[in-house]
Short mmCIF file of N, CA, C and O in Angstrom, two decimals:
data_model
loop_
_atom_site.label_atom_id
_atom_site.label_comp_id
_atom_site.label_asym_id
_atom_site.label_seq_id
_atom_site.Cartn_x
_atom_site.Cartn_y
_atom_site.Cartn_z
N MET A 417 70.27 54.50 -18.34
CA MET A 417 69.04 53.81 -17.45
C MET A 417 68.80 52.22 -18.21
O MET A 417 68.37 51.75 -17.23
N GLU A 418 68.58 52.64 -19.11
CA GLU A 418 67.68 51.61 -19.96
C GLU A 418 68.35 50.58 -20.03
O GLU A 418 68.02 49.28 -20.07
N GLN A 419 69.57 50.40 -19.61
CA GLN A 419 70.51 49.10 -19.98
C GLN A 419 70.55 48.29 -18.45
O GLN A 419 70.62 47.23 -18.23
N ARG A 420 70.16 49.26 -17.61
CA ARG A 420 69.89 48.50 -16.09
C ARG A 420 68.40 47.39 -16.47
O ARG A 420 67.84 47.67 -16.93
N LYS A 421 69.06 46.28 -15.65
CA LYS A 421 68.07 45.07 -15.25
C LYS A 421 67.07 45.37 -14.12
O LYS A 421 67.77 46.21 -13.12
N ARG A 422 66.04 45.13 -14.51
CA ARG A 422 65.40 45.25 -12.95
C ARG A 422 65.38 44.13 -12.18
O ARG A 422 65.85 43.08 -12.14
N LYS A 423 65.41 44.70 -10.98
CA LYS A 423 65.82 43.91 -9.67
C LYS A 423 64.38 43.21 -9.49
O LYS A 423 63.50 43.66 -9.92
N SER A 424 64.59 41.58 -9.04
CA SER A 424 62.96 41.02 -8.77
C SER A 424 62.54 41.68 -7.59
O SER A 424 63.16 42.42 -6.91
N SER A 425 60.99 40.90 -7.48
CA SER A 425 60.13 41.90 -6.89
C SER A 425 60.70 41.37 -5.23
O SER A 425 60.17 41.95 -4.45
N LYS A 426 61.62 40.26 -5.03
CA LYS A 426 62.11 40.26 -3.55
C LYS A 426 62.88 41.35 -3.21
O LYS A 426 62.57 41.56 -1.59
N THR A 427 63.25 41.78 -3.95
CA THR A 427 64.37 43.16 -3.15
C THR A 427 63.75 44.13 -3.20
O THR A 427 64.09 45.20 -2.72
N VAL A 428 62.51 44.42 -3.71
CA VAL A 428 61.54 45.77 -3.93
C VAL A 428 60.98 45.60 -2.39
O VAL A 428 60.03 45.01 -2.31
N ALA A 429 60.83 46.71 -1.94
CA ALA A 429 60.27 46.87 -0.48
C ALA A 429 58.99 47.63 -1.00
O ALA A 429 58.84 48.23 -1.78
N SER A 430 57.72 47.10 -0.15
CA SER A 430 56.82 47.93 -0.60
C SER A 430 56.62 49.48 0.50
O SER A 430 57.22 49.20 1.59
N ILE A 431 55.91 50.12 0.12
CA ILE A 431 55.65 51.43 1.06
C ILE A 431 54.51 51.18 1.77
O ILE A 431 53.47 51.04 1.16
N GLU A 432 54.86 51.31 3.17
CA GLU A 432 53.52 51.08 4.15
C GLU A 432 52.99 52.33 4.31
O GLU A 432 53.22 53.31 5.13
N THR A 433 51.85 52.64 3.14
CA THR A 433 51.06 53.85 3.36
C THR A 433 50.00 53.64 4.08
O THR A 433 49.42 52.33 4.21
N GLU A 434 48.76 54.42 4.41
CA GLU A 434 47.24 54.05 4.96
C GLU A 434 46.55 53.24 3.75
O GLU A 434 45.80 52.53 4.02
N TYR A 435 46.71 53.60 2.37
CA TYR A 435 46.14 53.10 1.53
C TYR A 435 46.32 51.67 1.64
O TYR A 435 45.66 50.56 1.26
N ILE A 436 47.75 51.42 1.42
CA ILE A 436 47.96 50.04 1.68
C ILE A 436 47.73 48.88 2.57
O ILE A 436 47.12 48.00 2.35
N ARG A 437 47.83 49.62 3.73
CA ARG A 437 47.05 48.78 5.04
C ARG A 437 45.78 48.56 4.97
O ARG A 437 45.19 47.76 5.14
N SER A 438 44.92 49.85 4.73
CA SER A 438 43.55 49.55 4.33
C SER A 438 43.39 48.77 3.47
O SER A 438 42.32 47.66 3.47
N LEU A 439 43.91 48.42 2.16
CA LEU A 439 43.73 47.28 1.27
C LEU A 439 43.88 46.11 1.64
O LEU A 439 43.33 45.07 1.68
N ARG A 440 44.93 45.66 2.91
CA ARG A 440 45.42 44.59 3.50
C ARG A 440 44.61 44.24 4.32
O ARG A 440 44.00 42.92 4.48
N LYS A 441 43.69 45.09 5.15
CA LYS A 441 42.84 44.84 6.03
C LYS A 441 41.46 44.48 5.05
O LYS A 441 40.75 43.33 5.90
N LYS A 442 41.06 45.17 4.20
CA LYS A 442 39.91 44.58 3.22
C LYS A 442 40.31 43.17 2.99
O LYS A 442 39.31 42.26 2.95
N GLU A 443 41.59 42.80 2.59
CA GLU A 443 41.71 41.72 1.83
C GLU A 443 41.74 40.40 3.26
O GLU A 443 41.40 39.41 2.86
N MET A 444 42.08 40.90 4.15
CA MET A 444 42.09 40.10 5.58
C MET A 444 40.48 39.72 5.64
O MET A 444 40.05 38.45 6.01
N TRP A 445 39.65 40.76 5.85
CA TRP A 445 38.32 40.69 6.19
C TRP A 445 37.76 39.99 4.99
O TRP A 445 37.01 39.22 5.51
N ARG A 446 37.73 40.05 3.74
CA ARG A 446 37.34 39.21 2.82
C ARG A 446 37.60 37.69 3.18
O ARG A 446 36.75 36.91 2.69
N ASN A 447 39.03 37.33 3.44
CA ASN A 447 39.43 35.99 3.73
C ASN A 447 38.62 35.38 4.58
O ASN A 447 38.42 34.05 4.37
N LYS A 448 38.72 36.22 5.46
CA LYS A 448 37.84 35.59 6.81
C LYS A 448 36.35 35.45 6.50
O LYS A 448 35.73 34.28 6.82
N GLN A 449 35.72 36.33 5.62
CA GLN A 449 34.41 36.04 5.38
C GLN A 449 34.33 34.86 4.36
O GLN A 449 33.36 34.02 4.40
N LYS A 450 35.22 34.63 3.74
CA LYS A 450 35.14 33.71 2.45
C LYS A 450 35.41 32.37 3.65
O LYS A 450 34.57 31.23 3.33
N LYS A 451 36.38 32.28 4.65
CA LYS A 451 36.26 31.27 5.25
C LYS A 451 35.02 30.64 6.00
O LYS A 451 34.50 29.54 6.22
N ARG A 452 34.45 31.96 6.73
CA ARG A 452 33.14 31.66 7.36
C ARG A 452 31.93 31.11 6.53
O ARG A 452 31.33 30.38 6.84
N LEU A 453 32.07 31.35 5.31
CA LEU A 453 31.25 31.51 4.19
C LEU A 453 31.37 29.81 4.12
O LEU A 453 30.25 28.93 3.89
N GLN A 454 32.71 29.41 3.67
CA GLN A 454 33.12 27.82 3.53
C GLN A 454 32.57 26.93 4.90
O GLN A 454 31.83 25.77 4.63
N LYS A 455 32.63 27.90 6.13
CA LYS A 455 32.13 26.68 7.14
C LYS A 455 30.60 26.81 7.48
O LYS A 455 30.05 25.60 7.35
N LYS A 456 30.04 27.68 7.07
CA LYS A 456 28.52 27.76 6.67
C LYS A 456 28.32 26.69 5.87
O LYS A 456 27.10 26.05 6.14
N LEU A 457 29.03 26.63 4.70
CA LEU A 457 28.05 25.87 3.65
C LEU A 457 28.31 24.62 3.88
O LEU A 457 27.71 23.63 3.49
N PHE A 458 29.42 24.21 4.71
CA PHE A 458 29.76 22.91 4.96
C PHE A 458 28.88 22.45 5.98
O PHE A 458 28.37 21.28 6.07
N ILE A 459 28.51 23.32 6.89
CA ILE A 459 27.52 23.04 7.88
C ILE A 459 26.28 22.77 7.21
O ILE A 459 25.30 21.41 7.67
N TYR A 460 25.89 23.71 6.55
CA TYR A 460 24.41 23.26 5.97
C TYR A 460 24.42 22.01 4.92
O TYR A 460 23.47 21.35 4.61
N ALA A 461 25.76 21.66 4.49
CA ALA A 461 25.37 20.58 3.66
C ALA A 461 25.73 19.40 4.71
O ALA A 461 24.72 18.14 4.31
N VAL A 462 26.11 19.22 5.43
CA VAL A 462 26.08 18.03 6.29
C VAL A 462 24.57 18.21 7.13
O VAL A 462 24.07 16.78 7.19
N ILE A 463 23.80 19.19 7.00
CA ILE A 463 22.54 19.19 7.81
C ILE A 463 21.76 18.77 6.43
O ILE A 463 20.91 17.88 7.09
N ALA A 464 22.20 18.86 5.32
CA ALA A 464 21.16 18.56 4.41
C ALA A 464 21.32 17.09 4.23
O ALA A 464 20.34 16.42 3.68
N PHE A 465 22.46 16.79 4.16
CA PHE A 465 22.80 15.12 3.92
C PHE A 465 22.30 14.52 5.16
O PHE A 465 21.63 13.30 4.94
N ALA A 466 22.28 14.81 6.52
CA ALA A 466 21.53 14.44 7.53
C ALA A 466 20.09 13.98 7.31
O ALA A 466 19.43 12.87 7.41
N VAL A 467 19.24 15.35 6.64
CA VAL A 467 17.67 15.06 6.72
C VAL A 467 17.84 14.28 5.46
O VAL A 467 16.78 13.43 5.54
N LEU A 468 18.37 14.11 4.41
CA LEU A 468 17.94 13.59 3.32
C LEU A 468 18.25 12.08 3.50
O LEU A 468 17.53 11.14 3.54
N GLY A 469 19.29 11.75 4.46
CA GLY A 469 19.43 10.40 4.93
C GLY A 469 18.21 9.68 5.96
O GLY A 469 18.16 8.68 5.66
N GLY A 470 17.87 10.60 6.57
CA GLY A 470 16.88 10.37 7.34
C GLY A 470 15.54 10.08 6.69
O GLY A 470 14.62 9.12 6.94
N MET A 471 15.33 11.07 5.48
CA MET A 471 14.19 10.56 5.08
C MET A 471 14.14 9.41 4.13
O MET A 471 13.28 8.89 3.81
N THR A 472 15.18 9.03 3.38
CA THR A 472 15.42 7.98 2.80
C THR A 472 15.12 6.87 3.70
O THR A 472 14.67 5.60 3.31
N ASN A 473 15.85 6.69 4.90
CA ASN A 473 15.62 5.84 5.92
C ASN A 473 13.96 5.29 5.91
O ASN A 473 13.69 4.26 5.85
N MET A 474 13.38 6.58 6.22
CA MET A 474 11.97 6.50 6.53
C MET A 474 11.35 6.02 5.47
O MET A 474 10.24 5.43 5.62
N TYR A 475 11.64 6.59 4.11
CA TYR A 475 10.79 5.99 2.87
C TYR A 475 11.19 4.30 2.88
O TYR A 475 10.11 3.89 2.56
N ILE A 476 12.15 4.07 2.81
CA ILE A 476 12.69 2.59 2.82
C ILE A 476 11.62 1.79 3.84
O ILE A 476 11.16 0.73 3.69
N GLN A 477 11.99 2.17 5.06
CA GLN A 477 11.02 1.75 6.26
C GLN A 477 9.35 1.38 5.68
O GLN A 477 8.53 0.53 5.85
N GLN A 478 8.93 2.71 5.20
CA GLN A 478 7.19 2.58 4.91
C GLN A 478 7.27 1.73 3.78
O GLN A 478 6.27 1.20 3.73
N LYS A 479 7.86 1.64 2.96
CA LYS A 479 8.11 0.77 1.58
C LYS A 479 8.12 -0.65 2.21
O LYS A 479 7.10 -1.15 1.71
N GLN A 480 8.85 -0.81 3.24
CA GLN A 480 8.80 -2.62 3.63
C GLN A 480 7.59 -2.79 4.35
O GLN A 480 6.91 -3.84 4.24
N THR A 481 7.14 -1.69 5.38
CA THR A 481 6.00 -2.05 5.81
C THR A 481 4.66 -2.15 5.00
O THR A 481 3.70 -3.18 5.01
N LEU A 482 4.83 -1.19 4.09
CA LEU A 482 3.82 -1.49 2.84
C LEU A 482 3.70 -3.04 2.24
O LEU A 482 2.27 -3.28 2.23
N GLN A 483 4.54 -3.23 1.90
CA GLN A 483 5.10 -4.66 1.44
C GLN A 483 4.45 -5.80 2.28
O GLN A 483 3.72 -6.53 1.87
N GLU A 484 4.92 -5.55 3.64
CA GLU A 484 4.14 -6.30 4.62
C GLU A 484 2.75 -6.57 4.77
O GLU A 484 2.06 -7.54 4.72
N ILE A 485 2.25 -5.07 4.83
CA ILE A 485 0.64 -5.11 4.87
C ILE A 485 0.16 -5.78 3.44
O ILE A 485 -1.18 -6.26 3.52
N GLU A 486 0.58 -5.40 2.34
CA GLU A 486 0.01 -6.00 1.03
C GLU A 486 0.25 -7.68 1.14
O GLU A 486 -0.98 -8.13 0.70
N GLN A 487 0.90 -8.15 1.78
CA GLN A 487 1.44 -9.61 1.89
C GLN A 487 0.20 -10.21 2.67
O GLN A 487 -0.30 -11.08 2.65
N GLU A 488 0.01 -9.55 3.88
CA GLU A 488 -1.06 -9.83 4.70
C GLU A 488 -2.37 -9.80 4.22
O GLU A 488 -3.16 -10.61 4.33
N LYS A 489 -2.73 -8.83 3.52
CA LYS A 489 -4.14 -8.46 2.62
C LYS A 489 -4.22 -9.82 1.74
O LYS A 489 -5.10 -10.51 1.65
N VAL A 490 -3.17 -10.07 1.10
CA VAL A 490 -3.27 -11.21 0.12
C VAL A 490 -3.59 -12.68 0.74
O VAL A 490 -4.56 -13.35 0.49
N GLU A 491 -3.01 -12.51 1.85
CA GLU A 491 -3.19 -13.98 2.87
C GLU A 491 -4.42 -13.91 3.34
O GLU A 491 -5.17 -14.95 3.39
N THR A 492 -4.78 -12.59 4.00
CA THR A 492 -6.49 -12.57 4.48
C THR A 492 -7.24 -12.91 3.40
O THR A 492 -8.49 -13.47 3.71
N LEU A 493 -7.17 -12.15 2.17
CA LEU A 493 -7.96 -12.55 1.21
C LEU A 493 -8.19 -14.22 0.39
O LEU A 493 -9.20 -14.62 0.59
N ALA A 494 -7.05 -14.70 0.80
CA ALA A 494 -7.08 -16.02 0.34
C ALA A 494 -7.79 -16.77 1.54
O ALA A 494 -8.75 -17.81 1.15
N LYS A 495 -7.66 -16.57 2.88
CA LYS A 495 -8.36 -17.05 3.87
C LYS A 495 -10.05 -16.94 3.57
O LYS A 495 -10.70 -17.50 4.12
N LEU A 496 -10.18 -15.66 3.35
CA LEU A 496 -11.48 -15.23 2.98
C LEU A 496 -12.35 -16.01 2.10
O LEU A 496 -13.46 -16.38 2.29
N GLU A 497 -11.66 -16.15 0.91
CA GLU A 497 -12.23 -17.02 0.13
C GLU A 497 -12.48 -18.41 0.50
O GLU A 497 -13.41 -19.04 0.10
N GLU A 498 -11.34 -18.98 1.58
CA GLU A 498 -11.70 -20.36 2.28
C GLU A 498 -12.89 -20.50 2.89
O GLU A 498 -13.56 -21.32 2.56
N VAL A 499 -13.13 -19.61 3.52
CA VAL A 499 -14.24 -19.48 4.60
C VAL A 499 -15.44 -19.14 4.00
O VAL A 499 -16.66 -19.90 4.20
N LYS A 500 -15.46 -18.66 2.92
CA LYS A 500 -16.70 -18.28 1.89
C LYS A 500 -17.10 -19.78 1.47
O LYS A 500 -18.04 -20.06 1.37
N GLU A 501 -15.86 -20.53 0.51
CA GLU A 501 -16.27 -21.61 0.14
C GLU A 501 -16.69 -22.71 1.26
O GLU A 501 -17.96 -23.44 0.95
N GLU A 502 -16.11 -22.51 2.83
CA GLU A 502 -16.71 -23.53 3.73
C GLU A 502 -18.37 -23.08 3.85
O GLU A 502 -18.94 -24.04 4.45
N GLN A 503 -18.51 -21.70 3.94
CA GLN A 503 -19.71 -21.05 4.15
C GLN A 503 -20.84 -21.77 3.33
O GLN A 503 -22.05 -22.37 3.79
N GLU A 504 -20.55 -21.99 2.02
CA GLU A 504 -21.24 -22.24 0.87
C GLU A 504 -21.74 -23.82 1.36
O GLU A 504 -22.83 -24.37 1.13
N LEU A 505 -20.72 -24.52 1.58
CA LEU A 505 -20.60 -26.10 1.79
C LEU A 505 -21.74 -26.55 3.11
O LEU A 505 -22.59 -27.07 2.84
N LEU A 506 -21.42 -25.56 4.01
CA LEU A 506 -22.26 -25.57 5.13
C LEU A 506 -24.09 -25.34 4.91
O LEU A 506 -24.49 -25.70 5.41
N LYS A 507 -24.21 -24.11 4.00
CA LYS A 507 -25.06 -23.77 3.55
C LYS A 507 -26.03 -25.09 2.87
O LYS A 507 -27.44 -25.27 3.17
N LYS A 508 -25.49 -25.38 2.11
CA LYS A 508 -25.54 -26.60 1.17
C LYS A 508 -26.22 -27.62 2.10
O LYS A 508 -27.12 -28.31 2.22
N GLN A 509 -25.34 -27.93 3.35
CA GLN A 509 -25.56 -29.09 3.79
C GLN A 509 -26.90 -28.60 4.87
O GLN A 509 -27.41 -29.60 5.22
N LEU A 510 -27.06 -27.22 5.38
CA LEU A 510 -28.07 -26.93 6.02
C LEU A 510 -29.31 -27.20 5.27
O LEU A 510 -30.41 -27.60 5.63
N VAL A 511 -29.33 -27.21 3.86
CA VAL A 511 -30.30 -27.29 3.38
C VAL A 511 -30.95 -28.75 3.00
O VAL A 511 -31.94 -29.29 3.04
N LYS A 512 -29.63 -29.71 3.29
CA LYS A 512 -29.81 -30.84 2.78
C LYS A 512 -30.60 -31.55 4.34
O LYS A 512 -31.31 -32.32 4.31
N LEU A 513 -30.23 -31.15 5.52
CA LEU A 513 -30.44 -31.20 6.56
C LEU A 513 -31.96 -30.90 6.87
O LEU A 513 -32.69 -31.75 7.87
N ASP A 514 -32.43 -30.15 5.84
CA ASP A 514 -34.08 -30.10 6.07
C ASP A 514 -34.74 -31.26 5.37
O ASP A 514 -35.93 -31.41 5.51
N ASP A 515 -34.25 -32.14 4.68
CA ASP A 515 -34.49 -33.21 3.84
C ASP A 515 -34.62 -34.36 4.70
O ASP A 515 -33.34 -34.89 5.27
N ASP A 516 -35.71 -34.92 4.88
CA ASP A 516 -36.04 -35.96 5.83
C ASP A 516 -35.06 -37.32 5.08
O ASP A 516 -34.61 -38.15 6.10
N ASP A 517 -35.28 -37.73 3.92
CA ASP A 517 -34.47 -38.75 3.65
C ASP A 517 -32.75 -38.75 3.76
O ASP A 517 -32.28 -39.71 3.84
N TYR A 518 -32.62 -37.35 3.56
CA TYR A 518 -31.06 -37.42 3.93
C TYR A 518 -30.42 -37.50 5.19
O TYR A 518 -29.75 -38.17 5.74
N ILE A 519 -31.55 -36.93 6.22
CA ILE A 519 -31.31 -37.16 7.63
C ILE A 519 -31.31 -38.65 8.04
O ILE A 519 -30.34 -39.03 8.54
N ALA A 520 -32.22 -39.45 7.39
CA ALA A 520 -32.48 -41.12 7.33
C ALA A 520 -31.03 -41.38 6.74
O ALA A 520 -30.46 -42.50 7.79
N LYS A 521 -30.43 -41.14 5.85
CA LYS A 521 -29.32 -41.75 5.22
C LYS A 521 -27.94 -41.19 6.20
O LYS A 521 -27.34 -42.22 6.50
N LEU A 522 -27.87 -40.19 6.66
CA LEU A 522 -26.85 -39.58 7.59
C LEU A 522 -27.08 -40.84 9.00
O LEU A 522 -26.05 -41.19 9.45
N ALA A 523 -28.31 -40.61 8.74
CA ALA A 523 -28.48 -41.72 10.79
C ALA A 523 -28.00 -42.92 10.35
O ALA A 523 -27.11 -43.66 11.27
N ARG A 524 -28.44 -43.74 9.32
CA ARG A 524 -27.53 -45.14 8.79
C ARG A 524 -26.16 -45.10 8.87
O ARG A 524 -25.75 -45.88 9.16
N LYS A 525 -25.85 -44.33 8.00
CA LYS A 525 -24.10 -43.89 7.98
C LYS A 525 -23.52 -44.20 9.25
O LYS A 525 -22.62 -44.69 9.50
N GLU A 526 -23.75 -42.75 10.04
CA GLU A 526 -22.92 -42.69 11.08
C GLU A 526 -23.30 -43.05 12.24
O GLU A 526 -22.35 -43.25 12.85
N TYR A 527 -24.63 -43.24 12.42
CA TYR A 527 -24.87 -43.84 13.72
C TYR A 527 -25.66 -45.76 13.58
O TYR A 527 -25.98 -45.88 14.35
N PHE A 528 -25.26 -46.13 12.50
CA PHE A 528 -25.52 -47.57 12.44
C PHE A 528 -27.25 -47.75 12.85
O PHE A 528 -27.35 -49.30 13.30
N LEU A 529 -28.08 -46.90 12.16
CA LEU A 529 -29.54 -47.00 12.87
C LEU A 529 -30.17 -47.64 11.32
O LEU A 529 -29.56 -47.69 10.21
N SER A 530 -31.12 -48.72 11.56
CA SER A 530 -31.52 -49.27 10.19
C SER A 530 -33.26 -49.07 10.29
O SER A 530 -33.89 -48.69 11.00
N ASP A 531 -33.74 -49.19 9.25
CA ASP A 531 -34.88 -48.89 8.67
C ASP A 531 -35.52 -50.45 8.90
O ASP A 531 -34.83 -51.45 9.26
N LYS A 532 -36.76 -50.51 8.93
CA LYS A 532 -37.48 -51.61 8.92
C LYS A 532 -37.19 -52.46 7.99
O LYS A 532 -36.93 -52.35 6.79
N ASN A 533 -37.07 -53.79 8.30
CA ASN A 533 -36.43 -54.80 7.57
C ASN A 533 -35.30 -54.83 6.71
O ASN A 533 -35.04 -55.64 5.78
N GLU A 534 -34.58 -54.05 7.47
CA GLU A 534 -32.85 -53.73 7.34
C GLU A 534 -32.06 -54.51 7.75
O GLU A 534 -31.98 -54.51 9.22
N ILE A 535 -30.85 -55.05 7.50
CA ILE A 535 -29.83 -55.48 8.21
C ILE A 535 -28.52 -54.88 7.64
O ILE A 535 -28.15 -54.31 6.59
N ILE A 536 -27.82 -54.55 9.19
CA ILE A 536 -26.61 -53.86 8.57
C ILE A 536 -25.53 -54.43 8.95
O ILE A 536 -25.28 -55.22 9.37
N PHE A 537 -24.57 -54.23 7.84
CA PHE A 537 -23.06 -55.25 7.73
C PHE A 537 -21.85 -54.32 8.03
O PHE A 537 -22.27 -53.24 7.12
N THR A 538 -20.98 -54.68 8.90
CA THR A 538 -20.27 -53.84 9.08
C THR A 538 -18.93 -54.31 8.47
O THR A 538 -18.57 -55.65 8.61
N VAL A 539 -17.98 -53.71 7.68
CA VAL A 539 -16.95 -54.11 7.52
C VAL A 539 -15.78 -53.60 8.24
O VAL A 539 -15.48 -52.13 8.35
N PRO A 540 -14.69 -54.41 8.55
CA PRO A 540 -13.58 -53.77 9.30
C PRO A 540 -12.67 -52.90 8.29
O PRO A 540 -12.83 -52.96 7.11
N GLU A 541 -12.34 -51.96 9.13
CA GLU A 541 -11.89 -50.86 8.38
C GLU A 541 -10.46 -51.40 7.73
O GLU A 541 -9.95 -51.00 6.47
N ASN A 542 -9.46 -52.41 8.15
CA ASN A 542 -8.25 -52.70 7.71
C ASN A 542 -8.76 -53.44 6.35
O ASN A 542 -7.99 -53.36 5.64
N LYS A 543 -9.81 -54.06 6.07
CA LYS A 543 -10.16 -54.96 5.21
C LYS A 543 -10.63 -54.06 4.24
O LYS A 543 -10.18 -54.01 2.93
N LYS A 544 -11.15 -52.71 4.29
CA LYS A 544 -11.36 -51.81 3.35
C LYS A 544 -10.47 -51.23 2.88
O LYS A 544 -10.49 -51.18 2.02
N LYS A 545 -9.47 -50.90 3.69
CA LYS A 545 -8.14 -50.28 2.91
C LYS A 545 -7.28 -51.08 2.19
O LYS A 545 -6.97 -50.68 1.22
N LYS A 546 -7.27 -52.42 2.73
CA LYS A 546 -6.54 -53.77 2.11
C LYS A 546 -7.42 -53.69 0.73
O LYS A 546 -6.66 -53.62 -0.37
N ASP A 547 -8.69 -53.59 0.74
CA ASP A 547 -9.19 -53.88 -0.72
C ASP A 547 -9.06 -52.63 -1.46
O ASP A 547 -9.00 -52.88 -2.76
N GLU A 548 -9.05 -51.47 -1.13
CA GLU A 548 -9.02 -50.26 -1.75
C GLU A 548 -7.40 -50.26 -2.30
O GLU A 548 -7.17 -49.76 -3.81
N LYS A 549 -6.46 -50.45 -1.80
CA LYS A 549 -4.99 -50.75 -2.05
C LYS A 549 -4.94 -51.82 -3.22
O LYS A 549 -4.38 -51.72 -4.40
N ASP A 550 -5.57 -52.80 -3.31
CA ASP A 550 -5.60 -53.87 -4.26
C ASP A 550 -6.17 -53.42 -5.52
O ASP A 550 -5.93 -53.87 -6.40
N ASP A 551 -7.29 -52.65 -5.34
CA ASP A 551 -7.88 -52.23 -6.31
C ASP A 551 -7.35 -51.11 -7.29
O ASP A 551 -7.32 -51.27 -8.74
N GLY A 552 -6.40 -50.56 -6.68
CA GLY A 552 -5.32 -49.58 -7.44
C GLY A 552 -4.58 -50.18 -8.24
O GLY A 552 -3.92 -49.67 -9.08
N LYS A 553 -4.02 -51.31 -7.60
CA LYS A 553 -2.63 -52.22 -8.37
C LYS A 553 -3.48 -52.72 -9.85
O LYS A 553 -2.54 -52.56 -10.66
N GLU A 554 -4.67 -53.18 -9.76
CA GLU A 554 -4.82 -53.51 -10.87
C GLU A 554 -5.40 -52.98 -12.10
O GLU A 554 -5.38 -51.99 -12.51
#
């Protein structure tokens, strides 16, 4: 008997016993459970990816909004500085307007008013500009 070669497993028939059937059922049940688990994990992965994508998108939008607000803040602070400088100039001018000599000088300059024994000469604007250009060339 030892000289006989074993036949391949293809020609060996399995015995259908209750034990074998129960093992097959358990194996089929495990395969179904495995497939269900894979489907659930895939669904959870898709949901997690969607949530992560949404959160990333929201983060990017908030970062852009924050940058825009920061830029607006810088511009507003620059405008505030300009307005403060203008306010200081106006305060200085207000103090000057309390001085009678300054008011008299301003009235002479802007409204061509004169004091006693004063003669006002007006120089044409074109000649003033031309004189200034000639002075710049020399």
